[in-house]
Amino acid sequence: MAQEQIQPQALEPFQVLGVPLHLTRNYFDWLLARLKQRQGCHVVTLNAEMTMQAERNPDLATVIHQAELVIPDGAGVVLYLRLHGRRIKRCPGIELAESLLQAIAQQNLGKIVFFGGAPGVAEQAAAKLEAKYPGLAIAHVQNGYLTPETTPVFLQTLKELQPELVLVGLGVPRQEFWIAQHRHLCPNTVWIGVGGSFDVWAGTKQRAPGWLRNNNLEWVYRLYKEPWRWKRMLDLPRFAWRSLLYRLGH
């Protein structure tokens, strides 16, 4: 389908403790332009936890370096930017993805695939989003529990559909590795790792209240709701300490 040609804004490369990040005034406009022009890309939603994982896992670091768009999803990343004199607003991946879904529905921009989550969750998310945004039609939904029998069927479906957008909710870093391994099947597709977004859209989990999100404290709510995450949350003070040391050394 013919679409107006809008040139994506230039991305300014940046680094957070050696992990790449891209800066621009409007991530949504950049991504929508890429989707309309059928310029495939991998979107990584960077936060403090992923940054520290990439430091320990060279394979994850390589995948992030290869991504065409790395956005500041986490509060820690935004605070790191401020330490370096860059006032960039946080861009939560769930909000960016939903804005893209809304635009696709309103402008009839193509096919969408949801992949990830527990059985039934992505289907419920798709149904609720389709009700919320008239005109939205999710072409295919696949839960995150692929088997040796269902994997080739799903991969063949992707090859045949060639969707404009694939949202992958397998958690970090599994979703990043999966996208990097399989994006060649749909080279003109926008691929986004969305973590637990399907659970939120389905209503099985809740995001933090707006006042916590606006004050960069969503991680506190996550820890309250999911106390088993405390070991992973240890990366937050490590990230803060490393950020201060990095700032003092440069």
XYZ file of N, CA and C in Angstrom:
750
model
N 0.840 -1.182 0.000
C 0.000 0.000 0.000
C 0.882 1.242 0.000
N 0.491 2.235 -0.776
C 1.280 3.447 -0.911
C 1.109 4.315 0.330
N 2.196 4.814 0.857
C 2.149 5.677 2.023
C 3.011 6.899 1.748
N 2.654 8.018 2.420
C 3.457 9.214 2.274
C 4.868 8.928 2.776
N 5.834 9.490 2.090
C 7.224 9.254 2.442
C 7.698 10.341 3.401
N 7.948 9.960 4.623
C 8.434 10.876 5.640
C 9.829 10.429 6.032
N 10.785 11.324 5.922
C 12.155 10.974 6.251
C 12.318 10.874 7.766
N 12.792 9.745 8.277
C 12.994 9.633 9.723
C 14.001 10.661 10.221
N 13.769 11.168 11.427
C 14.721 12.070 12.035
C 16.048 11.346 12.246
N 17.113 12.126 12.185
C 18.423 11.539 12.434
C 18.537 11.145 13.903
N 19.189 10.032 14.146
C 19.431 9.575 15.510
C 20.832 9.981 15.944
N 20.934 10.503 17.150
C 22.242 10.850 17.699
C 22.753 9.676 18.528
N 23.895 9.121 18.175
C 24.423 7.998 18.959
C 24.953 8.467 20.308
N 24.727 7.655 21.315
C 25.194 7.940 22.668
C 25.561 6.601 23.298
N 26.196 6.633 24.449
C 26.523 5.388 25.146
C 26.228 5.520 26.630
N 25.710 4.449 27.195
C 25.455 4.364 28.629
C 26.337 3.247 29.178
N 27.402 3.620 29.860
C 28.385 2.649 30.359
C 28.859 1.726 29.243
N 29.063 2.295 28.074
C 29.552 1.534 26.937
C 28.487 0.842 26.120
N 27.231 0.900 26.563
C 26.119 0.283 25.833
C 25.459 1.354 24.970
N 25.196 1.074 23.692
C 24.671 2.109 22.803
C 23.252 2.536 23.149
N 22.969 3.801 22.881
C 21.651 4.392 23.038
C 21.487 5.411 21.921
N 20.266 5.598 21.459
C 20.012 6.583 20.414
C 19.152 7.712 20.962
N 19.517 8.935 20.621
C 18.788 10.107 21.086
C 18.093 10.787 19.915
N 16.844 11.162 20.122
C 16.086 11.920 19.136
C 14.956 12.626 19.862
N 14.375 13.642 19.231
C 13.303 14.399 19.881
C 12.023 13.584 19.982
N 11.798 12.694 19.004
C 10.523 11.972 18.976
C 10.749 10.560 18.446
N 10.816 9.596 19.348
C 11.057 8.210 18.949
C 9.884 7.648 18.150
N 8.685 8.056 18.495
C 7.507 7.564 17.778
C 7.543 7.987 16.316
N 7.839 9.253 16.047
C 7.889 9.727 14.659
C 8.944 8.969 13.860
N 10.108 8.739 14.476
C 11.181 8.015 13.783
C 10.720 6.612 13.429
N 10.091 5.949 14.395
C 9.692 4.560 14.192
C 8.535 4.451 13.207
N 7.586 5.369 13.275
C 6.458 5.342 12.346
C 6.936 5.550 10.913
N 7.899 6.444 10.728
C 8.447 6.661 9.389
C 9.125 5.402 8.867
N 9.867 4.719 9.718
C 10.512 3.470 9.296
C 9.475 2.432 8.901
N 8.408 2.331 9.681
C 7.374 1.343 9.392
C 6.693 1.647 8.064
N 6.375 2.920 7.834
C 5.698 3.302 6.593
C 6.568 3.029 5.374
N 7.864 3.207 5.526
C 8.782 3.004 4.407
C 9.251 1.559 4.296
N 8.732 0.691 5.162
C 9.104 -0.730 5.163
C 10.611 -0.896 5.319
N 11.175 -0.102 6.221
C 12.584 -0.223 6.571
C 12.661 -0.969 7.903
N 12.947 -2.238 7.826
C 12.949 -3.061 9.024
C 13.941 -2.582 10.065
N 13.629 -2.819 11.322
C 14.547 -2.446 12.397
C 14.225 -3.238 13.658
N 15.213 -3.325 14.524
C 15.071 -3.961 15.837
C 15.122 -2.856 16.877
N 14.088 -2.768 17.703
C 14.009 -1.754 18.750
C 14.315 -2.405 20.094
N 15.306 -1.876 20.796
C 15.670 -2.344 22.135
C 15.269 -1.279 23.146
N 14.606 -1.698 24.221
C 14.164 -0.771 25.266
C 15.132 -0.875 26.441
N 16.063 0.059 26.506
C 17.182 -0.039 27.449
C 16.829 0.519 28.827
N 17.130 -0.265 29.851
C 17.033 0.224 31.225
C 18.310 -0.146 31.971
N 18.372 0.214 33.247
C 19.591 -0.028 34.023
C 19.906 -1.513 34.123
N 18.874 -2.319 34.341
C 19.081 -3.759 34.496
C 19.666 -4.374 33.229
N 19.127 -3.989 32.071
C 19.644 -4.531 30.813
C 21.071 -4.053 30.562
N 21.355 -2.807 30.942
C 22.708 -2.276 30.772
C 23.719 -3.114 31.544
N 23.391 -3.455 32.784
C 24.297 -4.262 33.587
C 24.384 -5.694 33.063
N 23.269 -6.222 32.557
C 23.311 -7.556 31.949
C 24.237 -7.562 30.740
N 24.174 -6.504 29.937
C 25.013 -6.421 28.741
C 26.487 -6.348 29.107
N 26.778 -5.747 30.252
C 28.165 -5.674 30.704
C 28.702 -7.061 31.048
N 27.816 -7.911 31.572
C 28.222 -9.271 31.948
C 28.101 -10.265 30.800
N 27.285 -9.945 29.815
C 26.970 -10.878 28.733
C 27.359 -10.267 27.388
N 28.535 -10.589 26.871
C 28.978 -10.006 25.600
C 28.024 -10.285 24.444
N 27.344 -11.428 24.466
C 26.407 -11.735 23.382
C 25.233 -10.763 23.388
N 24.731 -10.425 24.571
C 23.653 -9.441 24.656
C 24.142 -8.073 24.214
N 25.354 -7.715 24.622
C 25.918 -6.430 24.203
C 26.002 -6.343 22.684
N 26.387 -7.442 22.043
C 26.478 -7.460 20.581
C 25.118 -7.232 19.943
N 24.082 -7.883 20.472
C 22.732 -7.718 19.927
C 22.277 -6.269 20.058
N 22.549 -5.648 21.203
C 22.147 -4.251 21.396
C 22.896 -3.350 20.426
N 24.178 -3.611 20.222
C 24.960 -2.812 19.271
C 24.407 -2.941 17.857
N 23.827 -4.085 17.528
C 23.310 -4.310 16.180
C 21.926 -3.709 15.963
N 21.227 -3.350 17.036
C 19.867 -2.821 16.920
C 19.880 -1.431 16.287
N 18.906 -1.187 15.430
C 18.818 0.110 14.761
C 18.297 1.216 15.668
N 17.532 0.842 16.702
C 16.999 1.851 17.621
C 17.054 1.323 19.049
N 17.757 2.041 19.915
C 17.823 1.721 21.343
C 17.286 2.935 22.089
N 16.162 2.742 22.809
C 15.475 3.863 23.439
C 15.692 3.866 24.950
N 15.604 5.049 25.589
C 15.768 5.138 27.050
C 14.475 4.753 27.761
N 14.311 3.469 28.022
C 13.087 2.966 28.645
C 13.088 3.161 30.157
N 14.245 3.047 30.785
C 14.307 3.045 32.243
C 14.691 4.379 32.848
N 14.239 4.589 34.099
C 14.546 5.825 34.807
C 16.045 5.987 35.028
N 16.744 4.883 35.301
C 18.177 4.967 35.525
C 18.926 5.490 34.313
N 18.495 5.073 33.133
C 19.129 5.542 31.900
C 18.901 7.041 31.725
N 17.687 7.504 32.024
C 17.383 8.933 31.912
C 18.218 9.741 32.901
N 18.364 9.241 34.123
C 19.184 9.937 35.112
C 20.651 9.954 34.694
N 21.111 8.870 34.082
C 22.477 8.829 33.557
C 22.666 9.927 32.512
N 21.679 10.071 31.634
C 21.753 11.112 30.614
C 21.836 12.495 31.248
N 21.071 12.705 32.309
C 21.092 14.010 32.976
C 22.449 14.289 33.602
N 23.094 13.242 34.127
C 24.444 13.416 34.661
C 25.400 13.912 33.589
N 25.078 13.589 32.351
C 25.920 13.998 31.222
C 25.332 15.192 30.483
N 24.426 15.906 31.136
C 23.899 17.135 30.566
C 22.871 16.961 29.472
N 22.294 15.781 29.354
C 21.302 15.523 28.309
C 19.937 15.286 28.950
N 19.021 16.193 28.713
C 17.679 16.081 29.288
C 16.749 15.453 28.249
N 16.711 14.130 28.250
C 15.864 13.363 27.340
C 14.772 12.679 28.156
N 13.534 12.792 27.682
C 12.428 12.167 28.404
C 12.486 10.650 28.269
N 12.071 9.984 29.325
C 11.954 8.529 29.292
C 10.940 8.118 28.232
N 11.254 7.030 27.528
C 10.365 6.525 26.472
C 10.028 5.069 26.788
N 9.012 4.818 27.617
C 8.666 3.431 27.956
C 8.278 2.636 26.719
N 8.854 1.451 26.587
C 8.581 0.635 25.412
C 7.117 0.294 25.248
N 6.411 0.050 26.363
C 4.999 -0.305 26.278
C 4.179 0.836 25.684
N 4.539 2.076 26.022
C 3.814 3.227 25.492
C 4.157 3.464 24.028
N 5.427 3.289 23.667
C 5.826 3.442 22.274
C 5.133 2.406 21.403
N 5.101 1.157 21.865
C 4.460 0.093 21.096
C 2.967 0.347 20.941
N 2.306 0.788 22.011
C 0.859 1.023 21.915
C 0.551 2.206 21.004
N 1.386 3.242 21.041
C 1.195 4.367 20.121
C 1.313 3.909 18.675
N 2.235 2.992 18.432
C 2.408 2.462 17.084
C 1.192 1.634 16.672
N 0.661 0.835 17.591
C -0.545 0.058 17.302
C -1.715 0.978 16.967
N -1.850 2.063 17.701
C -2.934 3.013 17.447
C -2.789 3.642 16.062
N -1.560 4.012 15.701
C -1.330 4.611 14.386
C -1.617 3.621 13.268
N -1.227 2.373 13.459
C -1.494 1.341 12.449
C -2.989 1.173 12.257
N -3.743 1.201 13.359
C -5.198 1.066 13.270
C -5.820 2.252 12.545
N -5.389 3.448 12.887
C -5.986 4.656 12.319
C -5.642 4.841 10.845
N -4.436 4.421 10.457
C -3.967 4.672 9.094
C -3.909 3.412 8.234
N -4.369 2.288 8.781
C -4.392 1.028 8.027
C -3.014 0.718 7.448
N -2.046 0.595 8.331
C -0.653 0.492 7.903
C -0.134 -0.927 7.743
N -0.958 -1.938 8.044
C -0.468 -3.277 7.767
C -0.721 -4.280 8.866
N 0.011 -5.368 8.783
C -0.220 -6.548 9.627
C 0.664 -6.526 10.879
N 0.123 -7.126 11.939
C 0.788 -7.149 13.238
C 0.794 -8.578 13.765
N 1.903 -8.956 14.413
C 2.012 -10.263 15.062
C 2.399 -10.053 16.520
N 1.712 -10.761 17.422
C 2.074 -10.803 18.837
C 2.702 -12.166 19.125
N 3.871 -12.159 19.787
C 4.533 -13.408 20.160
C 5.048 -13.296 21.583
N 4.572 -14.182 22.458
C 5.081 -14.201 23.818
C 3.976 -14.337 24.842
N 4.393 -14.419 26.089
C 3.446 -14.519 27.185
C 2.953 -15.932 27.417
N 2.251 -16.101 28.516
C 1.656 -17.395 28.844
C 0.494 -17.681 27.908
N 0.124 -18.951 27.750
C -0.999 -19.283 26.870
C -2.246 -18.465 27.213
N -2.821 -17.859 26.207
C -4.039 -17.079 26.367
C -3.830 -15.609 26.647
N -2.661 -15.226 27.151
C -2.438 -13.832 27.537
C -2.353 -12.913 26.319
N -1.532 -13.270 25.335
C -1.403 -12.426 24.148
C -2.719 -12.347 23.385
N -3.484 -13.447 23.370
C -4.796 -13.428 22.722
C -5.725 -12.440 23.413
N -5.707 -12.445 24.749
C -6.547 -11.521 25.505
C -6.091 -10.081 25.288
N -4.774 -9.878 25.241
C -4.240 -8.544 24.975
C -4.685 -8.052 23.604
N -4.599 -8.928 22.605
C -5.011 -8.554 21.250
C -6.484 -8.174 21.217
N -7.326 -8.957 21.890
C -8.765 -8.682 21.893
C -9.066 -7.332 22.537
N -8.408 -7.033 23.650
C -8.661 -5.766 24.337
C -8.156 -4.579 23.522
N -7.011 -4.732 22.884
C -6.480 -3.647 22.061
C -7.329 -3.426 20.818
N -7.828 -4.496 20.225
C -8.700 -4.363 19.054
C -10.002 -3.663 19.426
N -10.494 -3.897 20.640
C -11.695 -3.203 21.100
C -11.405 -1.731 21.396
N -10.202 -1.461 21.869
C -9.817 -0.091 22.227
C -9.550 0.766 21.002
N -8.968 0.154 19.958
C -8.599 0.899 18.754
C -9.329 0.313 17.548
N -10.487 0.868 17.199
C -11.235 0.363 16.033
C -10.364 0.387 14.778
N -10.420 -0.689 14.031
C -9.596 -0.806 12.833
C -8.349 -1.627 13.054
N -7.989 -1.850 14.327
C -6.819 -2.674 14.625
C -7.183 -4.146 14.465
N -6.347 -4.872 13.736
C -6.574 -6.307 13.540
C -5.233 -7.023 13.659
N -5.061 -7.780 14.725
C -3.824 -8.531 14.928
C -3.867 -9.764 14.031
N -2.924 -9.849 13.099
C -2.970 -10.912 12.090
C -2.686 -12.287 12.676
N -1.824 -12.346 13.685
C -1.468 -13.651 14.259
C -0.990 -13.464 15.686
N -1.359 -14.406 16.550
C -0.943 -14.395 17.952
C -0.351 -15.757 18.293
N 0.816 -15.736 18.936
C 1.487 -16.974 19.338
C 2.011 -16.800 20.756
N 1.664 -17.720 21.650
C 2.194 -17.616 23.012
C 3.689 -17.937 23.027
N 4.317 -17.678 24.156
C 5.767 -17.819 24.242
C 6.268 -19.218 24.501
N 5.380 -20.201 24.480
C 5.769 -21.576 24.802
C 5.791 -22.431 23.536
N 6.733 -22.120 22.670
C 6.888 -22.894 21.441
C 7.461 -24.273 21.753
N 7.079 -25.237 20.952
C 7.591 -26.605 21.060
C 8.327 -26.940 19.768
N 9.070 -28.047 19.751
C 9.713 -28.453 18.492
C 8.713 -28.630 17.349
N 7.460 -28.927 17.693
C 6.445 -29.108 16.647
C 5.862 -27.777 16.186
N 5.642 -26.850 17.124
C 4.992 -25.585 16.750
C 5.967 -24.533 16.235
N 7.251 -24.666 16.572
C 8.223 -23.654 16.145
C 8.288 -23.497 14.630
N 8.501 -24.566 13.848
C 8.581 -24.379 12.395
C 7.283 -23.842 11.794
N 6.151 -24.194 12.387
C 4.868 -23.683 11.890
C 4.792 -22.174 12.086
N 5.198 -21.705 13.271
C 5.166 -20.273 13.553
C 6.147 -19.513 12.662
N 7.342 -20.049 12.486
C 8.330 -19.378 11.643
C 7.850 -19.295 10.200
N 7.195 -20.335 9.716
C 6.649 -20.305 8.363
C 5.532 -19.268 8.251
N 4.740 -19.134 9.301
C 3.683 -18.119 9.313
C 4.276 -16.724 9.196
N 5.352 -16.469 9.925
C 6.019 -15.174 9.833
C 6.510 -14.913 8.415
N 7.134 -15.916 7.807
C 7.659 -15.758 6.448
C 6.546 -15.443 5.462
N 5.400 -16.084 5.635
C 4.296 -15.872 4.705
C 3.593 -14.537 4.944
N 3.434 -14.154 6.196
C 2.730 -12.910 6.508
C 3.546 -11.671 6.160
N 4.859 -11.698 6.414
C 5.712 -10.519 6.260
C 5.044 -9.296 6.903
N 4.784 -9.361 8.208
C 4.049 -8.281 8.874
C 4.855 -6.993 8.953
N 4.136 -5.905 9.126
C 4.802 -4.621 9.324
C 5.399 -4.506 10.723
N 4.765 -5.167 11.701
C 5.195 -5.045 13.096
C 5.094 -6.388 13.806
N 6.156 -6.754 14.528
C 6.142 -7.940 15.389
C 6.538 -7.503 16.797
N 5.661 -7.757 17.760
C 5.958 -7.487 19.164
C 6.287 -8.805 19.844
N 7.458 -8.851 20.495
C 7.955 -10.082 21.109
C 8.065 -9.877 22.616
N 7.280 -10.634 23.369
C 7.281 -10.510 24.823
C 7.783 -11.763 25.503
N 9.092 -11.948 25.493
C 9.714 -13.127 26.107
C 10.573 -12.769 27.311
N 10.666 -11.489 27.640
C 11.539 -11.065 28.724
C 12.966 -10.876 28.247
N 13.712 -10.073 29.005
C 15.111 -9.778 28.691
C 16.002 -10.832 29.354
N 16.988 -11.366 28.636
C 17.418 -11.042 27.277
C 16.874 -11.988 26.205
N 15.990 -12.901 26.617
C 15.534 -13.923 25.669
C 14.910 -13.307 24.425
N 14.090 -12.254 24.613
C 13.422 -11.665 23.453
C 14.413 -10.983 22.511
N 15.457 -10.376 23.066
C 16.454 -9.724 22.217
C 17.209 -10.752 21.375
N 17.577 -11.865 21.993
C 18.259 -12.922 21.243
C 17.340 -13.522 20.183
N 16.075 -13.720 20.528
C 15.139 -14.329 19.577
C 14.954 -13.434 18.356
N 14.801 -12.144 18.591
C 14.637 -11.216 17.466
C 15.881 -11.216 16.590
N 17.048 -11.121 17.212
C 18.292 -11.093 16.438
C 18.454 -12.353 15.594
N 18.002 -13.479 16.118
C 18.155 -14.755 15.414
C 17.156 -14.925 14.274
N 15.972 -14.311 14.388
C 14.903 -14.604 13.436
C 14.457 -13.420 12.575
N 14.989 -12.229 12.791
C 14.503 -11.072 12.049
C 14.768 -11.184 10.555
N 15.716 -12.026 10.163
C 15.990 -12.195 8.738
C 14.792 -12.782 7.993
N 13.880 -13.431 8.729
C 12.694 -13.999 8.088
C 11.784 -12.909 7.542
N 11.808 -11.745 8.183
C 10.970 -10.605 7.780
C 11.846 -9.359 7.811
N 12.696 -9.172 6.814
C 13.695 -8.106 6.866
C 13.128 -6.695 6.826
N 11.887 -6.533 6.376
C 11.290 -5.200 6.287
C 10.345 -4.905 7.450
N 10.437 -5.700 8.491
C 9.528 -5.609 9.629
C 10.163 -4.831 10.779
N 9.331 -4.097 11.519
C 9.751 -3.477 12.776
C 9.543 -4.502 13.891
N 10.615 -4.843 14.593
C 10.584 -5.815 15.689
C 10.847 -5.084 17.003
N 9.976 -5.297 17.992
C 10.156 -4.652 19.294
C 10.035 -5.693 20.401
N 11.013 -5.729 21.299
C 10.908 -6.553 22.494
C 10.101 -5.803 23.542
N 8.962 -6.362 23.938
C 8.035 -5.623 24.800
C 7.910 -6.206 26.209
N 8.745 -7.168 26.570
C 8.731 -7.682 27.936
C 7.365 -8.184 28.362
N 6.871 -7.655 29.484
C 5.584 -8.084 30.020
C 4.401 -7.257 29.564
N 4.526 -6.564 28.447
C 3.448 -5.680 27.988
C 2.152 -6.425 27.708
N 2.242 -7.649 27.196
C 1.017 -8.403 26.912
C 0.198 -8.606 28.189
N 0.879 -8.856 29.312
C 0.177 -9.023 30.587
C -0.564 -7.745 30.977
N 0.079 -6.604 30.757
C -0.557 -5.327 31.096
C -1.751 -5.073 30.187
N -1.563 -5.262 28.894
C -2.672 -5.034 27.954
C -3.820 -6.009 28.198
N -3.491 -7.224 28.608
C -4.522 -8.226 28.875
C -5.248 -7.960 30.187
N -4.630 -7.169 31.069
C -5.230 -6.884 32.365
C -4.834 -7.851 33.457
N -3.907 -8.767 33.164
C -3.468 -9.722 34.186
C -2.425 -9.116 35.122
N -1.809 -8.008 34.718
C -0.895 -7.253 35.569
C -1.178 -5.769 35.375
N -0.786 -4.978 36.377
C -1.014 -3.540 36.332
C 0.318 -2.803 36.298
N 0.342 -1.681 35.568
C 1.508 -0.798 35.625
C 1.449 0.016 36.911
N 2.567 0.631 37.242
C 2.611 1.502 38.411
C 1.688 2.699 38.199
N 1.151 3.270 39.295
C 0.343 4.488 39.161
C 1.129 5.589 38.455
N 0.401 6.484 37.812
C 1.035 7.537 37.025
C 2.012 8.385 37.812
N 1.696 8.684 39.082
C 2.588 9.557 39.847
C 3.928 8.884 40.113
N 3.934 7.554 40.238
C 5.204 6.850 40.389
C 5.982 6.854 39.081
N 5.282 6.605 37.963
C 5.955 6.610 36.662
C 6.529 7.988 36.358
N 5.761 9.035 36.683
C 6.205 10.396 36.389
C 7.406 10.812 37.220
N 7.606 10.138 38.341
C 8.751 10.451 39.200
C 9.851 9.398 39.110
N 9.831 8.640 38.018
C 10.874 7.639 37.754
C 10.979 6.595 38.864
N 9.831 6.208 39.432
C 9.825 5.242 40.534
C 9.017 3.991 40.206
N 8.856 3.695 38.925
C 8.091 2.514 38.551
C 8.742 1.241 39.090
N 10.065 1.258 39.227
C 10.772 0.074 39.721
C 10.358 -0.265 41.155
N 10.000 0.753 41.952
C 9.553 0.505 43.326
C 8.256 -0.295 43.313
N 7.350 0.075 42.426
C 6.071 -0.629 42.315
C 6.285 -2.066 41.853
N 7.188 -2.252 40.897
C 7.468 -3.606 40.411
C 8.003 -4.488 41.534
N 8.887 -3.923 42.345
C 9.448 -4.696 43.452
C 8.371 -5.018 44.489
N 7.457 -4.072 44.709
C 6.357 -4.298 45.654
C 5.432 -5.409 45.164
N 5.120 -5.392 43.868
C 4.202 -6.381 43.307
C 4.870 -7.725 43.069
N 6.174 -7.694 42.790
C 6.908 -8.918 42.466
C 8.188 -8.978 43.301
N 8.067 -9.253 44.610
C 9.251 -9.222 45.488
C 10.336 -10.210 45.089
N 9.984 -11.230 44.299
C 10.997 -12.185 43.855
C 12.021 -11.538 42.931
N 11.728 -10.312 42.475
C 12.659 -9.613 41.586
C 13.821 -8.975 42.340
N 13.888 -9.115 43.678
C 14.845 -8.323 44.433
C 16.288 -8.570 44.012
N 16.618 -9.808 43.642
C 17.994 -10.077 43.219
C 18.327 -9.337 41.933
N 17.353 -9.298 41.012
C 17.572 -8.567 39.767
C 17.675 -7.072 40.037
N 16.940 -6.596 41.049
C 16.953 -5.174 41.365
C 18.291 -4.720 41.949
N 19.129 -5.664 42.363
C 20.452 -5.288 42.856
C 21.272 -4.607 41.775
N 20.878 -4.815 40.528
C 21.578 -4.142 39.437
C 21.362 -2.632 39.474
N 20.284 -2.165 40.114
C 19.997 -0.729 40.133
C 21.038 0.052 40.932
N 21.354 -0.328 42.198
C 22.425 0.403 42.886
C 23.785 0.211 42.221
N 24.017 -0.961 41.639
C 25.278 -1.169 40.915
C 25.370 -0.196 39.740
N 24.256 -0.052 39.033
C 24.224 0.866 37.893
C 24.467 2.304 38.356
N 23.816 2.704 39.452
C 23.980 4.067 39.955
C 25.434 4.335 40.346
N 26.056 3.382 41.038
C 27.451 3.538 41.457
C 28.377 3.606 40.255
N 28.172 2.713 39.306
C 29.000 2.720 38.101
C 28.822 4.013 37.319
N 27.608 4.522 37.292
C 27.333 5.762 36.565
C 28.093 6.933 37.174
N 28.099 7.005 38.510
C 28.827 8.082 39.179
C 30.323 7.963 38.928
N 30.851 6.748 39.036
C 32.280 6.544 38.776
C 32.626 6.891 37.339
N 31.757 6.494 36.409
C 31.997 6.766 34.994
C 31.988 8.268 34.738
N 31.052 8.965 35.399
C 30.951 10.420 35.219
C 32.185 11.107 35.777
N 32.659 10.673 36.933
C 33.835 11.285 37.541
C 35.090 11.039 36.720
N 35.106 9.925 35.996
C 36.288 9.578 35.213
C 36.323 10.177 33.827
N 35.252 10.891 33.454
C 35.205 11.473 32.114
C 34.893 12.964 32.208
